[in-house]
Coordinates of C-alpha atoms in Angstrom, one line a residue:
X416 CA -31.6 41.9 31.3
X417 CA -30.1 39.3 33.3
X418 CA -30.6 39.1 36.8
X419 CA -27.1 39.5 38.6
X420 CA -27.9 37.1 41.3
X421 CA -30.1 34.4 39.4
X422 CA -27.0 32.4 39.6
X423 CA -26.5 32.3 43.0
X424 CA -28.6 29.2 44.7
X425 CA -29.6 29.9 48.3
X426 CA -30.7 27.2 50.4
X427 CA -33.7 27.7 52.9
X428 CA -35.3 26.1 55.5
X429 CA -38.7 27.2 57.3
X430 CA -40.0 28.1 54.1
X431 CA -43.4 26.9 55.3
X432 CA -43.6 29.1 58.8
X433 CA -44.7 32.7 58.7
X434 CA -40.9 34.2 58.8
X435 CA -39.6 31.5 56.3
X436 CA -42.0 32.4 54.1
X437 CA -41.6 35.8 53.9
X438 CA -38.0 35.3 53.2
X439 CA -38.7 33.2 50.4
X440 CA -40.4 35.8 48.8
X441 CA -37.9 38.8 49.9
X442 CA -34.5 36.0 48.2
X443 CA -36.7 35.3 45.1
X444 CA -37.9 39.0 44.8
X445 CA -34.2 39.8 44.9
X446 CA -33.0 37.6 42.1
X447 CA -31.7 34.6 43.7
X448 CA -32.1 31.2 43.1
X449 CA -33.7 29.4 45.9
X450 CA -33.7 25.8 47.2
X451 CA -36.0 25.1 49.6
X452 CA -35.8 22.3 52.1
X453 CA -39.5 20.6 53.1
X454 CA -40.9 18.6 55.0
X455 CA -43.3 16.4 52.5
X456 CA -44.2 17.3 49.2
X457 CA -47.4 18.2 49.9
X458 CA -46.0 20.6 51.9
X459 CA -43.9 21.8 48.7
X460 CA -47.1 22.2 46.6
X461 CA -48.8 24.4 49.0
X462 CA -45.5 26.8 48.6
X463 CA -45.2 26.5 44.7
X464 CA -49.1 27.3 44.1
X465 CA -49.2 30.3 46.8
X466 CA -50.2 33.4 44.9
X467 CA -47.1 35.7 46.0
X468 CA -44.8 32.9 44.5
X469 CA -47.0 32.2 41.0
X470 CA -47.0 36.6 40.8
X471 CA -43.0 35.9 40.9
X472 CA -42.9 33.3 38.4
X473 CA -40.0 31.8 39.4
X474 CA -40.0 29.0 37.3
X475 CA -36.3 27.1 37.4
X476 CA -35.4 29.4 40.4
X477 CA -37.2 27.8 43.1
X478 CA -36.8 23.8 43.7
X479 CA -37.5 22.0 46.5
X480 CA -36.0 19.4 48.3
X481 CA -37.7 16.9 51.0
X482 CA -35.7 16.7 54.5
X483 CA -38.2 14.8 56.7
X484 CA -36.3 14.9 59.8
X485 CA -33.9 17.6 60.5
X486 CA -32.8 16.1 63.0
X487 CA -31.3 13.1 61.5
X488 CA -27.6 12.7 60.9
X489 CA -26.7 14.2 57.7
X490 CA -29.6 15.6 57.4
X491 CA -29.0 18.2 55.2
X492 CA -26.2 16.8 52.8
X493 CA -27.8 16.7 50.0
X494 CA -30.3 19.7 49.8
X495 CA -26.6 21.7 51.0
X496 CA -24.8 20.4 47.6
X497 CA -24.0 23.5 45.3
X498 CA -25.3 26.1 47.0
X499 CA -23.6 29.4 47.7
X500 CA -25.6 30.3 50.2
X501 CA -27.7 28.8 53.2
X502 CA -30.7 30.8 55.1
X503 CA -31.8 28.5 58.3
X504 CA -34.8 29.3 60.0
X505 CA -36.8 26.3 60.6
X506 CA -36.6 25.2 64.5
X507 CA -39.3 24.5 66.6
X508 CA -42.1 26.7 67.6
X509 CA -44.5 27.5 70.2
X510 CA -47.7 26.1 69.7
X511 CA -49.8 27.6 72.4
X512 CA -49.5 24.3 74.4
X513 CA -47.3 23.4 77.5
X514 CA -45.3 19.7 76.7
X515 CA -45.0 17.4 79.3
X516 CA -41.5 18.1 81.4
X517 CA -40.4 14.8 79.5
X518 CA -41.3 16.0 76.1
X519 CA -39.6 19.6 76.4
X520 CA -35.5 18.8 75.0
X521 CA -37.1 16.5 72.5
X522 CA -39.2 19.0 71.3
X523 CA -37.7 21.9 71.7
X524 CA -34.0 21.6 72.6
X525 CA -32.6 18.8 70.2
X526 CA -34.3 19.8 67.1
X527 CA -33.4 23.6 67.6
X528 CA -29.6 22.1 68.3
X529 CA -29.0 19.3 65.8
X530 CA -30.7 21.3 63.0
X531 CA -28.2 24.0 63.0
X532 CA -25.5 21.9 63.0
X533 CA -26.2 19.6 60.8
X534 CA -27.0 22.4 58.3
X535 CA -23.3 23.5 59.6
X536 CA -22.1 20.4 58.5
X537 CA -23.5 20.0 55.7
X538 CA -22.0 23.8 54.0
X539 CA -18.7 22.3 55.7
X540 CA -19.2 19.3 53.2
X541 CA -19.6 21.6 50.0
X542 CA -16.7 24.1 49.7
X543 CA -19.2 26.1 47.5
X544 CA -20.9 27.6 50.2
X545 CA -19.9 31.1 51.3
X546 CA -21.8 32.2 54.3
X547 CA -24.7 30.5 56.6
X548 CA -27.8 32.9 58.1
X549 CA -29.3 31.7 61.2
X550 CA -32.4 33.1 62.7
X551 CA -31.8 32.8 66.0
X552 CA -34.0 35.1 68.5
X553 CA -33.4 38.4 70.9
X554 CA -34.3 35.7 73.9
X555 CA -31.1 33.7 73.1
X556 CA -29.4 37.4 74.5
X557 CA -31.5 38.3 77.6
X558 CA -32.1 36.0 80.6
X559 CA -35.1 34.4 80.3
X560 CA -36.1 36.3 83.6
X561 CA -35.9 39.8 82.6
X562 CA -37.6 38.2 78.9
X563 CA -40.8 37.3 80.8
X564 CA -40.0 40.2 83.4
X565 CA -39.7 38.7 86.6
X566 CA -36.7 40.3 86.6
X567 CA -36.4 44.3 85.4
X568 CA -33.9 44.9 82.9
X569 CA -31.0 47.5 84.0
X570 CA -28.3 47.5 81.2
X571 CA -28.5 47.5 77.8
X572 CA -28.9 44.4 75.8
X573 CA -25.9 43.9 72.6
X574 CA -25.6 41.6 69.7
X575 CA -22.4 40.3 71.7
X576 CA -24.1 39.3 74.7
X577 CA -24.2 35.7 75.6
X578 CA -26.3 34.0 78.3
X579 CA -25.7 30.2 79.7
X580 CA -28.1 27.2 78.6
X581 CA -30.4 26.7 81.4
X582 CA -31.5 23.0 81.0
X583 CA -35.1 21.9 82.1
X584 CA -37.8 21.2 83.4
X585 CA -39.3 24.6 82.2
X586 CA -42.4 26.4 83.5
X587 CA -43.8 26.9 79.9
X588 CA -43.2 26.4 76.3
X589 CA -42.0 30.2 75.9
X590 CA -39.1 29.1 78.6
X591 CA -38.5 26.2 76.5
X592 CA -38.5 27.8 73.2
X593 CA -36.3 30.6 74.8
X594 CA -33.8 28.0 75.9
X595 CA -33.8 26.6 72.8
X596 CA -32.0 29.2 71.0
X597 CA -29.8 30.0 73.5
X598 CA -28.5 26.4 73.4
X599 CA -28.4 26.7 69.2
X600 CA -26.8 29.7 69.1
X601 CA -24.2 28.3 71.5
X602 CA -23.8 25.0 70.3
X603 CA -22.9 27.2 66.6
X604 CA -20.4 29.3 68.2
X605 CA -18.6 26.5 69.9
X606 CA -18.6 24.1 66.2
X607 CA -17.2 27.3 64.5
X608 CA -14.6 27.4 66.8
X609 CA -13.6 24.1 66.5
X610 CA -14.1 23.4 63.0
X611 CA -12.9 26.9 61.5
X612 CA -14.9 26.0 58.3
X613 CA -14.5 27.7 54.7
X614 CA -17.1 29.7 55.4
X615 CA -18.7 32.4 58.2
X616 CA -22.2 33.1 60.0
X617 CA -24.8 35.6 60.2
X618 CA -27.0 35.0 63.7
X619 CA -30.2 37.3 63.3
X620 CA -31.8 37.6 66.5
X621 CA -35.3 39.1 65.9
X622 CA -37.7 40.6 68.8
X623 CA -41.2 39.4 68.0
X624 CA -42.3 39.2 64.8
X625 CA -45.4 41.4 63.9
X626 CA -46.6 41.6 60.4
X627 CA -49.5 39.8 57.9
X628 CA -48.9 36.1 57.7
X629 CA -49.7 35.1 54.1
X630 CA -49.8 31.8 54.4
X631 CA -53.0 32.0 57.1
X632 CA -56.3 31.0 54.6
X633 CA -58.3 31.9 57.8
X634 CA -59.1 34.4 60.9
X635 CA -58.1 31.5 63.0
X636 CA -54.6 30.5 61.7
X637 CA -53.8 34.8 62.4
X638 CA -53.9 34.0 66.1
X639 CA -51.1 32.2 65.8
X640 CA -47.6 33.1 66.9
X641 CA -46.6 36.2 67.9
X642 CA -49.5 37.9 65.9
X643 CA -51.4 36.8 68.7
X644 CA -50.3 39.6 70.6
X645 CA -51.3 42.4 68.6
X646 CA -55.1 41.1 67.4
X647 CA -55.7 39.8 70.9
X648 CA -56.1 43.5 72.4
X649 CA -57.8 44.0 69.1
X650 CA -60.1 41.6 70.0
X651 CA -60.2 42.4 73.4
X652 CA -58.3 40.0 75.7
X653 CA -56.7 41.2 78.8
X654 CA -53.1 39.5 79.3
X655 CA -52.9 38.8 83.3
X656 CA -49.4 39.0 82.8
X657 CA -46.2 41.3 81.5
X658 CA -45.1 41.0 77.9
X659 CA -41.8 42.1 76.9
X660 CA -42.0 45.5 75.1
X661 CA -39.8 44.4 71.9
X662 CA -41.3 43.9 68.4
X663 CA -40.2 44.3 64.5
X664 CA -42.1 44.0 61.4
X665 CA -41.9 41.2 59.7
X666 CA -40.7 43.0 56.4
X667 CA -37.6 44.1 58.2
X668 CA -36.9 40.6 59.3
X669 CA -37.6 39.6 55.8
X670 CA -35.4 42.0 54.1
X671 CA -32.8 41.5 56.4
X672 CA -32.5 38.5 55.5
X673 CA -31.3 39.2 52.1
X674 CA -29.1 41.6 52.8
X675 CA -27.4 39.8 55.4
X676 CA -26.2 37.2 51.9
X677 CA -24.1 40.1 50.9
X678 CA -20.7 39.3 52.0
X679 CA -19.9 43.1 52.1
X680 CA -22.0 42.4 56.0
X681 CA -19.7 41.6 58.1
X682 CA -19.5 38.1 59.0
X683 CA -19.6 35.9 62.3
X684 CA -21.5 38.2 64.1
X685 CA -24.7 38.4 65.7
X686 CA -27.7 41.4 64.7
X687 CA -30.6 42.1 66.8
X688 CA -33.7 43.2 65.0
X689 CA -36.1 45.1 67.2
X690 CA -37.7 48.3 68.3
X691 CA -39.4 49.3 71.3
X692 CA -42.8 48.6 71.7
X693 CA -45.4 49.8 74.4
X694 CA -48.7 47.3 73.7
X695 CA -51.3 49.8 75.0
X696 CA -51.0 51.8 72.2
X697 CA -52.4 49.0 69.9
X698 CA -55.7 50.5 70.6
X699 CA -55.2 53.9 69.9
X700 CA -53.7 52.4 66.6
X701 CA -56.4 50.4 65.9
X702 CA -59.0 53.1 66.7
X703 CA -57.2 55.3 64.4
X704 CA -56.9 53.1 61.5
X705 CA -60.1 50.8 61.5
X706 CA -62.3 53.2 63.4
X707 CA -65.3 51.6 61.1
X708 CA -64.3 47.9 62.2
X709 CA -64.2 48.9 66.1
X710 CA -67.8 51.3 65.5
X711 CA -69.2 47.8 64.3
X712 CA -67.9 45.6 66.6
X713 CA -65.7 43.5 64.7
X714 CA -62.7 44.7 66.6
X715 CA -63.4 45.3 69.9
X716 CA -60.5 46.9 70.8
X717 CA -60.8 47.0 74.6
X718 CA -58.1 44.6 75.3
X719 CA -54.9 45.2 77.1
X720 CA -50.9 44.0 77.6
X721 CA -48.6 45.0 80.4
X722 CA -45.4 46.5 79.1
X723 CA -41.9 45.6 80.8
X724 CA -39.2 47.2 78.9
X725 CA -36.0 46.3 77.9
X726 CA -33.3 47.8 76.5
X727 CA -31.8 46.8 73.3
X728 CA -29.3 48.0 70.9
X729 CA -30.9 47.5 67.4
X730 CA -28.3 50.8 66.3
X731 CA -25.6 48.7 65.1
X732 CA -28.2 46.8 62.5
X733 CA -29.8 49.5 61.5
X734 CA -26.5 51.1 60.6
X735 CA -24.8 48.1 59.0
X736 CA -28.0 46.8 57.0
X737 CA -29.2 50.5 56.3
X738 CA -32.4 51.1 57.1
X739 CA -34.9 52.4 60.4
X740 CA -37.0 50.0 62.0
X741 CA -40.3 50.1 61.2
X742 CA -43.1 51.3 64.0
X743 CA -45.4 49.6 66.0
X744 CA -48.2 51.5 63.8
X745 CA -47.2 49.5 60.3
X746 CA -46.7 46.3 62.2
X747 CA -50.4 46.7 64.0
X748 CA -51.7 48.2 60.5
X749 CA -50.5 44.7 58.9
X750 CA -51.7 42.0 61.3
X751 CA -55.0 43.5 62.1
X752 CA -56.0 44.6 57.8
X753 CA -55.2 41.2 57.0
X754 CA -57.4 39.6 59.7
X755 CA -60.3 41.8 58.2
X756 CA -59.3 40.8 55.1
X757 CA -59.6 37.1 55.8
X758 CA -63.0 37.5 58.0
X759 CA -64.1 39.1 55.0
X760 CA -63.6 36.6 52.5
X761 CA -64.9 33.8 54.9
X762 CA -67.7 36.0 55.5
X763 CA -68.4 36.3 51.6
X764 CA -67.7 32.4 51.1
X765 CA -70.6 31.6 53.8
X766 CA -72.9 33.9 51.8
X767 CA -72.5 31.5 49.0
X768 CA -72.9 28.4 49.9

């Protein structure tokens, strides 16, 4: 049988980052034909020989496209030419590093800016384009001080709400990263506005992501991004300060990304994925689903995480996109069994050498 969306191209970008990824394999999974935008070939090879893709087979459906420098005028012309649709996720991300005050728009800012609208631009340039998804963030909705919780949140936080761009210097990269997509998603409204293109926008505004990274080859690479939160108390560190109590599998994100190419979702509106999270209880779900990895010690489990809790209103996206978010208990069960997994197979590699 044919597949009903094989001819439909979507254009992606992130492909190589732990959310992009996973909506690579979600669009091809689906049917669609994808066109992925790189950064280098090599990068592209790592992507195409990835054991989730070869189990898809793809084949013709997934090409790939270099775009060095998303930042560079036009920038996106060419890997935007014939597609129907356009998925945009790549924009920079924390690192676990603070830049230099002087470093922070450059790195942060401008890239997060200029990328989305030069992949605006660019579906304005091809009339076959019907819809752009961003993924834009729950930070570019809530002030950055009740984010970090300096500030308690009081009211209920909507998919319409919009905050002003607070320019820089900022304390830390989070701040900077959190300005970021406020300034994208604002700098996208305001183009839209102006330009009244052909086609509209989905904004997804994820909380943080939780969920196994697939393209981490080692126990290290887990600890990156907002994984980080969950293993740490797994592995017992003790945050010495307040983390917002917001998270979503990545399979939702993942899924809602595909659904949100359905033109049947309304269009030029924002969605926030999230549910409520308090991080103490990653240890009760740890000790109830690795209760062999804590006995032994590979999981220490004594860690802990301050919850500050904000209020968000996630109803509207589980009711247009049709599903339940899904709990904190999947979300630890996914980052901390692929962890073990991966210290496994190192484990089993050093044996052999």
């Amino acid at each position: 049988m044919t597949c009903p969306y094989a001819s439909n191209l979507v254009l992606i970008t992130g492909v190589t980052g732990h959310v992009g990824f996973g909506v690579l394999v979600h669009v091809l999974s689906a049917g669609y034909s994808v066109r992925a935008a790189v950064r280098s070939s090599e990068k592209a090879k790592t992507i195409r020989s990835h054991p989730l893709i070869n189990a898809l087979d793809p084949g013709v459906r997934l090409t790939f496209i270099i775009v060095p420098d998303l930042c560079k005028t036009n920038a996106y012309d060419e890997a935007a030419r014939g597609v129907d649709y356009v998925i945009h996720i790549a924009s920079p991300l924390m690192s676990n590093q603070i830049p230099p005050p002087d470093d922070q728009d450059a790195f942060f800012i401008k890239p997060a800016v200029r990328g989305t609208l030069n992949i605006l631009e660019a579906a304005k340039k091809n009339r076959t384009v019907r819809r752009v998804v961003i993924t834009s963030s729950i930070t570019a909705l809530i002030p950055f001080s009740e984010v970090n919780g300096s500030q308690r949140c009081s009211t209920w936080i909507s998919p319409m709400d919009r905050i002003p761009f607070v320019p820089g210097p900022y304390a830390n990269e989070f701040e900077a990263y959190a300005a970021s997509k406020v300034a994208a998603l604002q700098e996208a409204e305001a183009w839209m506005a102006t330009h009244q293109p052909h086609f509209d926008v989905v904004h997804l505004h994820p909380s943080f992501v939780e969920g196994r990274n697939d393209l981490a080859l080692h126990t290290r690479e887990v600890l990156k991004g907002t994984n980080a939160i969950i293993l740490s108390i797994a592995l017992g560190k003790q945050f010495d300060h307040s983390t917002m109590g917001a998270t979503v599998h990545l399979e939702d994100v993942a899924r809602v990304h595909v659904q949100a190419l359905d033109e049947l979702v309304p269009g030029n509106a924002s969605y926030i994925l999230s549910q409520n999270t308090e991080w103490d209880e990653v240890r009760e779900i740890v000790s109830r689903n690795f209760p062999e990895a804590v006995e032994r010690g590979l999981l220490p489990n004594s860690g802990s995480a301050i919850t500050h809790p904000v209020f968000i209103d996630s109803f509207s996206s589980e009711e247009i996109f049709g599903f339940r978010h899904t709990g904190l208990e999947e979300q630890v069960k996914s980052v901390v069994g692929h962890y073990l997994e991966l210290r496994n197979t190192q484990k089993k590699m050093s044996s052999r050498r």
